[in-house]
Amino acid sequence: MNIYARRRATNFAILSLSLLATAAGLLVLFLILWSLLRHGVPALSLAFFSQSTPAPGNVGGMINAIYGSAVMTVVATLVGAPVGILTGTYLAEFSRGSHLAQVVRFINDILLSAPSIVVGLFVYEVMVVRMGHFSAWAGAASLTIIFVPVVVRTTENMLVLVPASLREAAVALGAPRWKVVVMVVYRAAVQGVLTGVILAVARVAGESAPLLFTALNNQFWSTDMNAPMANLPVVIFQFALSPYADWQLLAWGGALLITLTILGLNIFARLMASWSSFSK
Amino acid sequence: MEARSHGPAALTAVGLAPHAMRRQRLGDTLFRGLTQSFAIGVLLLLGAVIAALAAGSVTAFQKFGLGFLVSETWNPVKEVFGALPAIYGTVVTSLIAMLLAVPVAFGIAVFLTELCPRALRRPIGVLVELLAAIPSVIYGVWGLFVMAPVLQTTLQPALIDTLGNVPIVGALFSGAPYGLGILTAGLILAVMVLPFVAAVTRDVFMTVPAMLRESAYGMGATTAEVVRAIVIPHSRIGIVGGVMLGLGRALGETMAVTFVIGNNHHITASLLAPGTTISATLANEFTEAVSDTYTSSLIALGLILFVITFIVLGAANFLLWRLSAKDGA
């Protein structure tokens, strides 16, 4: 074999391996989705969406868990989105050359990937222990802590993409800095910022580790934010590990529901980012 | 751009009365202060997390001292606790995950940057990233009900029959095929960190200047040679950063591991045996811990985990940050 044939063969082998690697990654995604559909679809009945989690052997559904997940995610969004957007605004607009911004950026990137179970421990220490009981408020607080860094990151990235000429034009017209940010920069980057918020919603909606010691779980319908509250991820965890077939079936149903919701949110967020005027 | 250069001339130019100008400037100060205070809040949050975990673990460290870190005992009945099995499991499962995920992530990055038709790059990239969006608990359910039984009947017996008989290495693959255990957890983690490592690696590959790449192609290099001689040397730091980012994720991953690790507080040589990790121990035992010592020991485990991931993620971000600083210059 001459040197050219050997180089071509090496090239072919390496590129085939990279194709294979990509195929393997996609295959796992489809295997997971297929398992979820196969086991989860039979669980989705009217009762699934209308009744609370049952005792083993009884008919029931997940409505209390769906409600709990929705409420805690909404609270996390209402608190986390403004906090994250304002922090991101500081990093992108007001921090040129400041050491504080470097440190905040660094810490935020660590919080972004920090183990979520540690967040649960933290909220347990500062809220659950003080209050003396598990509560939906504590659950929402831990989700908020996970929510914020995602929004900080995307907000900063999106605001930086807004062309400086827009800001300069506004400043040249005599607009004060806060008006430039609120009425020009935010408007130009609104799709991008919303993308970040949606991605953060998708991230916290599936979090279970921080809820284990904060919101805990509740077998019954409860809207009391001061009491433990059921939520899909923790119910899935508990039911999937139970020995009861009907509980396991509900867990599959919940798993399907939450995965489709989160993947849907992710795809929607990405579409929205691509509509944005200043995407990369 | 300097927003505060409104002199008297600027005032008359926009026709604002001086008091209106002052109000606007006050607005600037307030808005800036507001955003800055939230930024400081993020710092305080980190401080508060560390302080709360440190305060919570005082009891455990007072009772067991630094021996807590190297003791293998985990006995809730006698209230004697040591972190070693959990630390061991955390590190070993994460290493297995990285060993498996990094080459595949590398392949995906090469595929997406060098091989994939332009029109398919984005869709395939998004599909790989969707793997990162699937919640941990879903990986757990899938790993427990779908992957573990398959491993128990195929991969694990095969490993025991082949590698299990090799001297030294054999110890890693001895014992019965439980299905659940360290190896299974490592495999699930590999799938979970794959999209992170692949995305970072792809992004740093993209930063290689087209001119370098094209020069190599112009000299007759094959794609594989361009990757080896141009792309990889140019993106070395970024790749290390991406790998460490993935490692940081793997170390702290909780729910998926909890499902498949088997929760066994003993260090066993075999990778096929059940074990535990810090996060899995917390998820399994925290709500059941009744005594102060037990709770405090678990919080101490959380502190150890946080410190380890903080160091790994800090190093990863530092490398990636240095890279983008260089890239921008």
PDB file of N, CA and C in Angstrom, chain A residues 157-208:
ATOM      1  N   ASN A 157     -25.030  37.029  27.323  1.00  0.00           N
ATOM      2  CA  ASN A 157     -24.632  36.679  25.955  1.00  0.00           C
ATOM      3  C   ASN A 157     -25.490  37.399  24.918  1.00  0.00           C
ATOM      4  N   MET A 158     -26.794  37.496  25.193  1.00  0.00           N
ATOM      5  CA  MET A 158     -27.696  38.083  24.210  1.00  0.00           C
ATOM      6  C   MET A 158     -27.535  39.604  24.146  1.00  0.00           C
ATOM      7  N   LEU A 159     -27.353  40.243  25.301  1.00  0.00           N
ATOM      8  CA  LEU A 159     -27.208  41.707  25.294  1.00  0.00           C
ATOM      9  C   LEU A 159     -25.917  42.118  24.592  1.00  0.00           C
ATOM     10  N   VAL A 160     -24.876  41.305  24.781  1.00  0.00           N
ATOM     11  CA  VAL A 160     -23.592  41.632  24.156  1.00  0.00           C
ATOM     12  C   VAL A 160     -23.709  41.600  22.627  1.00  0.00           C
ATOM     13  N   LEU A 161     -24.652  40.759  22.139  1.00  0.00           N
ATOM     14  CA  LEU A 161     -24.815  40.651  20.688  1.00  0.00           C
ATOM     15  C   LEU A 161     -25.463  41.888  20.072  1.00  0.00           C
ATOM     16  N   VAL A 162     -26.133  42.695  20.892  1.00  0.00           N
ATOM     17  CA  VAL A 162     -26.783  43.891  20.350  1.00  0.00           C
ATOM     18  C   VAL A 162     -25.695  44.861  19.898  1.00  0.00           C
ATOM     19  N   PRO A 163     -25.761  45.328  18.650  1.00  0.00           N
ATOM     20  CA  PRO A 163     -24.684  46.169  18.122  1.00  0.00           C
ATOM     21  C   PRO A 163     -24.513  47.455  18.936  1.00  0.00           C
ATOM     22  N   ALA A 164     -23.259  47.834  19.170  1.00  0.00           N
ATOM     23  CA  ALA A 164     -22.966  49.033  19.951  1.00  0.00           C
ATOM     24  C   ALA A 164     -23.533  50.276  19.262  1.00  0.00           C
ATOM     25  N   SER A 165     -23.651  50.212  17.936  1.00  0.00           N
ATOM     26  CA  SER A 165     -24.138  51.392  17.215  1.00  0.00           C
ATOM     27  C   SER A 165     -25.554  51.773  17.658  1.00  0.00           C
ATOM     28  N   LEU A 166     -26.366  50.771  18.026  1.00  0.00           N
ATOM     29  CA  LEU A 166     -27.721  51.074  18.509  1.00  0.00           C
ATOM     30  C   LEU A 166     -27.659  51.881  19.795  1.00  0.00           C
ATOM     31  N   ARG A 167     -26.777  51.429  20.716  1.00  0.00           N
ATOM     32  CA  ARG A 167     -26.644  52.145  21.991  1.00  0.00           C
ATOM     33  C   ARG A 167     -26.121  53.563  21.740  1.00  0.00           C
ATOM     34  N   GLU A 168     -25.118  53.636  20.873  1.00  0.00           N
ATOM     35  CA  GLU A 168     -24.511  54.943  20.617  1.00  0.00           C
ATOM     36  C   GLU A 168     -25.516  55.904  19.997  1.00  0.00           C
ATOM     37  N   ALA A 169     -26.365  55.360  19.113  1.00  0.00           N
ATOM     38  CA  ALA A 169     -27.377  56.218  18.490  1.00  0.00           C
ATOM     39  C   ALA A 169     -28.310  56.766  19.557  1.00  0.00           C
ATOM     40  N   ALA A 170     -28.724  55.916  20.490  1.00  0.00           N
ATOM     41  CA  ALA A 170     -29.637  56.349  21.548  1.00  0.00           C
ATOM     42  C   ALA A 170     -28.966  57.371  22.457  1.00  0.00           C
ATOM     43  N   VAL A 171     -27.702  57.079  22.810  1.00  0.00           N
ATOM     44  CA  VAL A 171     -26.973  58.011  23.684  1.00  0.00           C
ATOM     45  C   VAL A 171     -26.812  59.361  22.980  1.00  0.00           C
ATOM     46  N   ALA A 172     -26.551  59.318  21.684  1.00  0.00           N
ATOM     47  CA  ALA A 172     -26.356  60.549  20.923  1.00  0.00           C
ATOM     48  C   ALA A 172     -27.624  61.401  20.899  1.00  0.00           C
ATOM     49  N   LEU A 173     -28.768  60.737  21.020  1.00  0.00           N
ATOM     50  CA  LEU A 173     -30.027  61.470  21.064  1.00  0.00           C
ATOM     51  C   LEU A 173     -30.295  62.045  22.441  1.00  0.00           C
ATOM     52  N   GLY A 174     -29.379  61.744  23.384  1.00  0.00           N
ATOM     53  CA  GLY A 174     -29.523  62.305  24.721  1.00  0.00           C
ATOM     54  C   GLY A 174     -30.208  61.398  25.714  1.00  0.00           C
ATOM     55  N   ALA A 175     -30.435  60.142  25.316  1.00  0.00           N
ATOM     56  CA  ALA A 175     -31.109  59.229  26.252  1.00  0.00           C
ATOM     57  C   ALA A 175     -30.168  58.862  27.394  1.00  0.00           C
ATOM     58  N   PRO A 176     -30.653  58.859  28.638  1.00  0.00           N
ATOM     59  CA  PRO A 176     -29.823  58.383  29.747  1.00  0.00           C
ATOM     60  C   PRO A 176     -29.614  56.880  29.620  1.00  0.00           C
ATOM     61  N   ARG A 177     -28.586  56.417  30.317  1.00  0.00           N
ATOM     62  CA  ARG A 177     -28.171  55.037  30.149  1.00  0.00           C
ATOM     63  C   ARG A 177     -29.291  54.030  30.422  1.00  0.00           C
ATOM     64  N   TRP A 178     -30.077  54.291  31.469  1.00  0.00           N
ATOM     65  CA  TRP A 178     -31.108  53.296  31.801  1.00  0.00           C
ATOM     66  C   TRP A 178     -32.157  53.217  30.712  1.00  0.00           C
ATOM     67  N   LYS A 179     -32.415  54.367  30.052  1.00  0.00           N
ATOM     68  CA  LYS A 179     -33.383  54.331  28.951  1.00  0.00           C
ATOM     69  C   LYS A 179     -32.803  53.592  27.748  1.00  0.00           C
ATOM     70  N   VAL A 180     -31.505  53.773  27.560  1.00  0.00           N
ATOM     71  CA  VAL A 180     -30.857  53.057  26.454  1.00  0.00           C
ATOM     72  C   VAL A 180     -31.032  51.555  26.655  1.00  0.00           C
ATOM     73  N   VAL A 181     -30.786  51.105  27.911  1.00  0.00           N
ATOM     74  CA  VAL A 181     -30.869  49.672  28.184  1.00  0.00           C
ATOM     75  C   VAL A 181     -32.303  49.182  28.057  1.00  0.00           C
ATOM     76  N   VAL A 182     -33.220  49.890  28.743  1.00  0.00           N
ATOM     77  CA  VAL A 182     -34.586  49.374  28.825  1.00  0.00           C
ATOM     78  C   VAL A 182     -35.317  49.506  27.488  1.00  0.00           C
ATOM     79  N   MET A 183     -35.128  50.638  26.790  1.00  0.00           N
ATOM     80  CA  MET A 183     -35.950  50.876  25.607  1.00  0.00           C
ATOM     81  C   MET A 183     -35.264  50.519  24.293  1.00  0.00           C
ATOM     82  N   VAL A 184     -33.954  50.374  24.313  1.00  0.00           N
ATOM     83  CA  VAL A 184     -33.280  50.019  23.055  1.00  0.00           C
ATOM     84  C   VAL A 184     -32.684  48.612  23.129  1.00  0.00           C
ATOM     85  N   VAL A 185     -31.798  48.394  24.127  1.00  0.00           N
ATOM     86  CA  VAL A 185     -31.085  47.123  24.179  1.00  0.00           C
ATOM     87  C   VAL A 185     -32.046  45.961  24.466  1.00  0.00           C
ATOM     88  N   TYR A 186     -32.912  46.139  25.486  1.00  0.00           N
ATOM     89  CA  TYR A 186     -33.858  45.056  25.806  1.00  0.00           C
ATOM     90  C   TYR A 186     -34.742  44.733  24.612  1.00  0.00           C
ATOM     91  N   ARG A 187     -35.227  45.784  23.937  1.00  0.00           N
ATOM     92  CA  ARG A 187     -36.125  45.537  22.804  1.00  0.00           C
ATOM     93  C   ARG A 187     -35.403  44.786  21.687  1.00  0.00           C
ATOM     94  N   ALA A 188     -34.147  45.141  21.501  1.00  0.00           N
ATOM     95  CA  ALA A 188     -33.410  44.484  20.420  1.00  0.00           C
ATOM     96  C   ALA A 188     -33.124  43.032  20.758  1.00  0.00           C
ATOM     97  N   ALA A 189     -33.000  42.722  22.076  1.00  0.00           N
ATOM     98  CA  ALA A 189     -32.554  41.386  22.464  1.00  0.00           C
ATOM     99  C   ALA A 189     -33.679  40.559  23.072  1.00  0.00           C
ATOM    100  N   VAL A 190     -34.925  41.022  22.902  1.00  0.00           N
ATOM    101  CA  VAL A 190     -35.997  40.383  23.671  1.00  0.00           C
ATOM    102  C   VAL A 190     -36.135  38.883  23.372  1.00  0.00           C
ATOM    103  N   GLN A 191     -35.989  38.502  22.090  1.00  0.00           N
ATOM    104  CA  GLN A 191     -36.115  37.065  21.800  1.00  0.00           C
ATOM    105  C   GLN A 191     -35.031  36.271  22.501  1.00  0.00           C
ATOM    106  N   GLY A 192     -33.831  36.816  22.455  1.00  0.00           N
ATOM    107  CA  GLY A 192     -32.707  36.108  23.061  1.00  0.00           C
ATOM    108  C   GLY A 192     -32.875  35.946  24.563  1.00  0.00           C
ATOM    109  N   VAL A 193     -33.315  37.019  25.215  1.00  0.00           N
ATOM    110  CA  VAL A 193     -33.490  36.962  26.666  1.00  0.00           C
ATOM    111  C   VAL A 193     -34.603  35.973  27.020  1.00  0.00           C
ATOM    112  N   LEU A 194     -35.710  36.033  26.254  1.00  0.00           N
ATOM    113  CA  LEU A 194     -36.801  35.095  26.510  1.00  0.00           C
ATOM    114  C   LEU A 194     -36.358  33.658  26.281  1.00  0.00           C
ATOM    115  N   THR A 195     -35.506  33.455  25.278  1.00  0.00           N
ATOM    116  CA  THR A 195     -34.963  32.123  25.046  1.00  0.00           C
ATOM    117  C   THR A 195     -34.294  31.589  26.309  1.00  0.00           C
ATOM    118  N   GLY A 196     -33.504  32.469  26.936  1.00  0.00           N
ATOM    119  CA  GLY A 196     -32.817  32.068  28.156  1.00  0.00           C
ATOM    120  C   GLY A 196     -33.798  31.707  29.259  1.00  0.00           C
ATOM    121  N   VAL A 197     -34.862  32.505  29.372  1.00  0.00           N
ATOM    122  CA  VAL A 197     -35.852  32.233  30.412  1.00  0.00           C
ATOM    123  C   VAL A 197     -36.528  30.876  30.155  1.00  0.00           C
ATOM    124  N   ILE A 198     -36.861  30.629  28.897  1.00  0.00           N
ATOM    125  CA  ILE A 198     -37.524  29.353  28.585  1.00  0.00           C
ATOM    126  C   ILE A 198     -36.582  28.177  28.854  1.00  0.00           C
ATOM    127  N   LEU A 199     -35.320  28.329  28.485  1.00  0.00           N
ATOM    128  CA  LEU A 199     -34.358  27.261  28.759  1.00  0.00           C
ATOM    129  C   LEU A 199     -34.235  27.020  30.265  1.00  0.00           C
ATOM    130  N   ALA A 200     -34.300  28.105  31.032  1.00  0.00           N
ATOM    131  CA  ALA A 200     -34.219  27.955  32.480  1.00  0.00           C
ATOM    132  C   ALA A 200     -35.456  27.246  33.021  1.00  0.00           C
ATOM    133  N   VAL A 201     -36.631  27.585  32.468  1.00  0.00           N
ATOM    134  CA  VAL A 201     -37.857  26.883  32.875  1.00  0.00           C
ATOM    135  C   VAL A 201     -37.704  25.390  32.591  1.00  0.00           C
ATOM    136  N   ALA A 202     -37.199  25.080  31.391  1.00  0.00           N
ATOM    137  CA  ALA A 202     -37.017  23.678  31.017  1.00  0.00           C
ATOM    138  C   ALA A 202     -36.044  23.000  31.978  1.00  0.00           C
ATOM    139  N   ARG A 203     -35.026  23.738  32.396  1.00  0.00           N
ATOM    140  CA  ARG A 203     -34.039  23.153  33.301  1.00  0.00           C
ATOM    141  C   ARG A 203     -34.646  22.839  34.661  1.00  0.00           C
ATOM    142  N   VAL A 204     -35.382  23.791  35.245  1.00  0.00           N
ATOM    143  CA  VAL A 204     -35.859  23.550  36.606  1.00  0.00           C
ATOM    144  C   VAL A 204     -37.074  22.618  36.643  1.00  0.00           C
ATOM    145  N   ALA A 205     -37.830  22.580  35.538  1.00  0.00           N
ATOM    146  CA  ALA A 205     -39.046  21.761  35.553  1.00  0.00           C
ATOM    147  C   ALA A 205     -38.724  20.293  35.795  1.00  0.00           C
ATOM    148  N   GLY A 206     -37.548  19.854  35.401  1.00  0.00           N
ATOM    149  CA  GLY A 206     -37.207  18.452  35.563  1.00  0.00           C
ATOM    150  C   GLY A 206     -36.314  18.169  36.758  1.00  0.00           C
ATOM    151  N   GLU A 207     -35.982  19.197  37.524  1.00  0.00           N
ATOM    152  CA  GLU A 207     -35.077  18.999  38.662  1.00  0.00           C
ATOM    153  C   GLU A 207     -35.769  18.236  39.784  1.00  0.00           C
ATOM    154  N   SER A 208     -35.160  17.187  40.241  1.00  0.00           N
ATOM    155  CA  SER A 208     -35.733  16.495  41.382  1.00  0.00           C
ATOM    156  C   SER A 208     -34.843  16.568  42.600  1.00  0.00           C
TER     157      SER A 208
END
